[in-house]
C-alpha atoms as an extended CHARMM CRD file, in Angstrom:
* protein
*
       100  EXT
         1         1  MET       CA            -13.3720000000       61.9180000000       72.6850000000  PROA      1               0.0000000000
         2         2  VAL       CA            -11.0350000000       61.3360000000       75.5350000000  PROA      2               0.0000000000
         3         3  GLY       CA             -9.9760000000       63.5210000000       78.5240000000  PROA      3               0.0000000000
         4         4  HSD       CA            -10.2990000000       67.2320000000       77.7930000000  PROA      4               0.0000000000
         5         5  GLU       CA            -11.0010000000       66.7860000000       74.0650000000  PROA      5               0.0000000000
         6         6  GLN       CA            -13.9800000000       68.4030000000       72.4910000000  PROA      6               0.0000000000
         7         7  GLY       CA            -16.0230000000       67.1090000000       69.5870000000  PROA      7               0.0000000000
         8         8  GLY       CA            -17.2480000000       69.0020000000       66.5250000000  PROA      8               0.0000000000
         9         9  ARG       CA            -15.5100000000       71.4070000000       64.1990000000  PROA      9               0.0000000000
        10        10  ARG       CA            -12.7980000000       73.6930000000       65.4390000000  PROA      10              0.0000000000
        11        11  PRO       CA            -10.5380000000       76.2570000000       63.7470000000  PROA      11              0.0000000000
        12        12  ASN       CA             -6.8970000000       75.3080000000       63.8510000000  PROA      12              0.0000000000
        13        13  LEU       CA             -3.5910000000       77.0690000000       63.3480000000  PROA      13              0.0000000000
        14        14  VAL       CA             -1.5010000000       75.1860000000       60.7870000000  PROA      14              0.0000000000
        15        15  VAL       CA              2.1120000000       75.4000000000       61.8900000000  PROA      15              0.0000000000
        16        16  SER       CA              3.6130000000       72.8520000000       59.4570000000  PROA      16              0.0000000000
        17        17  MET       CA              2.5860000000       70.9390000000       56.3250000000  PROA      17              0.0000000000
        18        18  LEU       CA              4.0770000000       67.6630000000       55.1170000000  PROA      18              0.0000000000
        19        19  THR       CA              3.1800000000       66.6170000000       51.5540000000  PROA      19              0.0000000000
        20        20  GLU       CA              5.0520000000       63.7630000000       50.0100000000  PROA      20              0.0000000000
        21        21  TYR       CA              4.5630000000       61.3520000000       47.1980000000  PROA      21              0.0000000000
        22        22  GLY       CA              6.0610000000       57.8740000000       47.0880000000  PROA      22              0.0000000000
        23        23  PRO       CA              6.2400000000       55.3010000000       44.3460000000  PROA      23              0.0000000000
        24        24  GLY       CA              3.0260000000       53.2760000000       44.3570000000  PROA      24              0.0000000000
        25        25  SER       CA              1.4500000000       55.2280000000       47.2120000000  PROA      25              0.0000000000
        26        26  GLU       CA             -1.0310000000       57.9200000000       47.6350000000  PROA      26              0.0000000000
        27        27  GLU       CA             -0.0960000000       61.4190000000       48.5990000000  PROA      27              0.0000000000
        28        28  LEU       CA              0.8120000000       61.8350000000       52.2370000000  PROA      28              0.0000000000
        29        29  ALA       CA             -0.7860000000       65.1220000000       53.1660000000  PROA      29              0.0000000000
        30        30  ILE       CA             -0.4660000000       65.8460000000       56.8890000000  PROA      30              0.0000000000
        31        31  ALA       CA             -0.6160000000       69.1570000000       58.7160000000  PROA      31              0.0000000000
        32        32  ILE       CA              0.6650000000       69.8490000000       62.1710000000  PROA      32              0.0000000000
        33        33  THR       CA             -1.9940000000       71.9370000000       63.8710000000  PROA      33              0.0000000000
        34        34  ILE       CA             -2.9000000000       73.7510000000       67.0230000000  PROA      34              0.0000000000
        35        35  PRO       CA             -6.5610000000       74.1870000000       67.9410000000  PROA      35              0.0000000000
        36        36  LEU       CA             -7.9390000000       77.6240000000       68.5370000000  PROA      36              0.0000000000
        37        37  ILE       CA            -10.4370000000       78.4180000000       71.2110000000  PROA      37              0.0000000000
        38        38  THR       CA            -12.3970000000       81.6180000000       72.1250000000  PROA      38              0.0000000000
        39        39  LYS       CA            -12.3210000000       81.2660000000       75.9230000000  PROA      39              0.0000000000
        40        40  ARG       CA             -9.1500000000       82.6170000000       77.5230000000  PROA      40              0.0000000000
        41        41  ARG       CA             -7.1380000000       80.1170000000       79.5400000000  PROA      41              0.0000000000
        42        42  ASN       CA             -4.4270000000       81.1430000000       81.9750000000  PROA      42              0.0000000000
        43        43  TYR       CA             -1.7620000000       78.6890000000       80.9430000000  PROA      43              0.0000000000
        44        44  TRP       CA              1.6920000000       79.6730000000       79.6390000000  PROA      44              0.0000000000
        45        45  THR       CA              1.0250000000       77.3280000000       76.6610000000  PROA      45              0.0000000000
        46        46  VAL       CA             -2.0270000000       79.3560000000       75.4660000000  PROA      46              0.0000000000
        47        47  VAL       CA             -1.1370000000       82.1660000000       73.0360000000  PROA      47              0.0000000000
        48        48  PRO       CA             -3.5750000000       84.9850000000       72.1060000000  PROA      48              0.0000000000
        49        49  MET       CA             -4.1740000000       85.4280000000       68.3790000000  PROA      49              0.0000000000
        50        50  ASP       CA             -4.4850000000       88.8530000000       66.7530000000  PROA      50              0.0000000000
        51        51  ARG       CA             -7.9140000000       89.4040000000       65.1570000000  PROA      51              0.0000000000
        52        52  GLU       CA             -6.5300000000       91.4720000000       62.2560000000  PROA      52              0.0000000000
        53        53  GLY       CA             -6.0200000000       88.2670000000       60.2040000000  PROA      53              0.0000000000
        54        54  GLY       CA             -9.6550000000       87.5810000000       59.6760000000  PROA      54              0.0000000000
        55        55  LEU       CA            -10.6910000000       85.6960000000       62.8410000000  PROA      55              0.0000000000
        56        56  ARG       CA            -14.2660000000       86.6460000000       63.8180000000  PROA      56              0.0000000000
        57        57  GLU       CA            -13.7130000000       86.3220000000       67.5180000000  PROA      57              0.0000000000
        58        58  GLU       CA            -10.8050000000       86.8290000000       69.9700000000  PROA      58              0.0000000000
        59        59  SER       CA             -9.0480000000       83.5110000000       69.7600000000  PROA      59              0.0000000000
        60        60  TYR       CA             -6.3450000000       81.6220000000       71.6530000000  PROA      60              0.0000000000
        61        61  ALA       CA             -3.9590000000       78.9080000000       70.4310000000  PROA      61              0.0000000000
        62        62  LEU       CA             -3.7090000000       75.8470000000       72.6160000000  PROA      62              0.0000000000
        63        63  CYS       CA             -0.0720000000       75.1550000000       71.9650000000  PROA      63              0.0000000000
        64        64  HSD       CA              0.0080000000       72.2040000000       74.4500000000  PROA      64              0.0000000000
        65        65  ASN       CA             -2.4940000000       70.4010000000       72.1370000000  PROA      65              0.0000000000
        66        66  ILE       CA             -0.3100000000       69.8650000000       69.0600000000  PROA      66              0.0000000000
        67        67  ARG       CA             -1.8530000000       67.3450000000       66.6510000000  PROA      67              0.0000000000
        68        68  PRO       CA             -1.3260000000       65.9420000000       63.1620000000  PROA      68              0.0000000000
        69        69  VAL       CA             -4.3650000000       66.2400000000       60.9120000000  PROA      69              0.0000000000
        70        70  SER       CA             -5.0200000000       64.9830000000       57.4020000000  PROA      70              0.0000000000
        71        71  THR       CA             -5.4450000000       67.8430000000       55.0340000000  PROA      71              0.0000000000
        72        72  LYS       CA             -8.4660000000       66.0220000000       53.6730000000  PROA      72              0.0000000000
        73        73  ARG       CA            -10.2690000000       67.1580000000       56.8480000000  PROA      73              0.0000000000
        74        74  PHE       CA             -9.7210000000       70.8490000000       56.0240000000  PROA      74              0.0000000000
        75        75  GLU       CA            -12.8190000000       72.7620000000       55.0750000000  PROA      75              0.0000000000
        76        76  GLY       CA            -11.1180000000       76.0230000000       54.0920000000  PROA      76              0.0000000000
        77        77  ILE       CA             -9.1010000000       79.0050000000       55.2680000000  PROA      77              0.0000000000
        78        78  ILE       CA            -10.7740000000       81.4030000000       57.6830000000  PROA      78              0.0000000000
        79        79  GLY       CA             -7.9160000000       83.8440000000       58.1050000000  PROA      79              0.0000000000
        80        80  GLU       CA             -4.2060000000       84.3910000000       58.7190000000  PROA      80              0.0000000000
        81        81  VAL       CA             -2.2790000000       85.1210000000       61.8330000000  PROA      81              0.0000000000
        82        82  SER       CA              0.1200000000       88.0300000000       62.2540000000  PROA      82              0.0000000000
        83        83  GLN       CA              3.8240000000       87.3770000000       62.1880000000  PROA      83              0.0000000000
        84        84  ARG       CA              3.9560000000       88.5040000000       65.8140000000  PROA      84              0.0000000000
        85        85  ALA       CA              1.3960000000       85.8460000000       66.8820000000  PROA      85              0.0000000000
        86        86  LEU       CA              3.1530000000       83.2120000000       64.8600000000  PROA      86              0.0000000000
        87        87  THR       CA              6.4850000000       84.1140000000       66.4890000000  PROA      87              0.0000000000
        88        88  ARG       CA              4.9270000000       83.7600000000       69.9510000000  PROA      88              0.0000000000
        89        89  VAL       CA              3.4650000000       80.3510000000       68.9860000000  PROA      89              0.0000000000
        90        90  ARG       CA              6.8580000000       79.1980000000       67.6980000000  PROA      90              0.0000000000
        91        91  LEU       CA              8.5130000000       80.2390000000       70.9640000000  PROA      91              0.0000000000
        92        92  VAL       CA              6.0840000000       78.3620000000       73.0840000000  PROA      92              0.0000000000
        93        93  LEU       CA              6.2980000000       75.2910000000       70.8900000000  PROA      93              0.0000000000
        94        94  GLY       CA             10.0990000000       75.4820000000       71.2360000000  PROA      94              0.0000000000
        95        95  ASP       CA              9.7170000000       75.5090000000       75.0280000000  PROA      95              0.0000000000
        96        96  ILE       CA              7.1760000000       72.6100000000       75.0440000000  PROA      96              0.0000000000
        97        97  LEU       CA              9.3280000000       70.4600000000       72.6960000000  PROA      97              0.0000000000
        98        98  HSD       CA             12.6250000000       71.5400000000       74.2620000000  PROA      98              0.0000000000
        99        99  ILE       CA             13.8620000000       72.9200000000       70.9440000000  PROA      99              0.0000000000
       100       100  THR       CA             16.2370000000       75.8010000000       71.2460000000  PROA      100             0.0000000000
């Protein structure tokens, strides 16, 4: 762990999946994820998640902590986010990455 990273298991919001097969190679299965936390942070890059999708606790997406993760590390699906929350995440990601 480096800097502000935390160890252990953490729920993540999957914002993109890349799965490809190439000749003579194994499957490339990478997901672009955003970690979720339960403690509110007052940064413009932190987006509140709606609990209606199955999250047990009030959660917040750390959009400034975008990371690729092998899908082999996934342990399962714990819920879904609302379209409203996903739209907010996409808007923040667009601002962070300067995508209009």
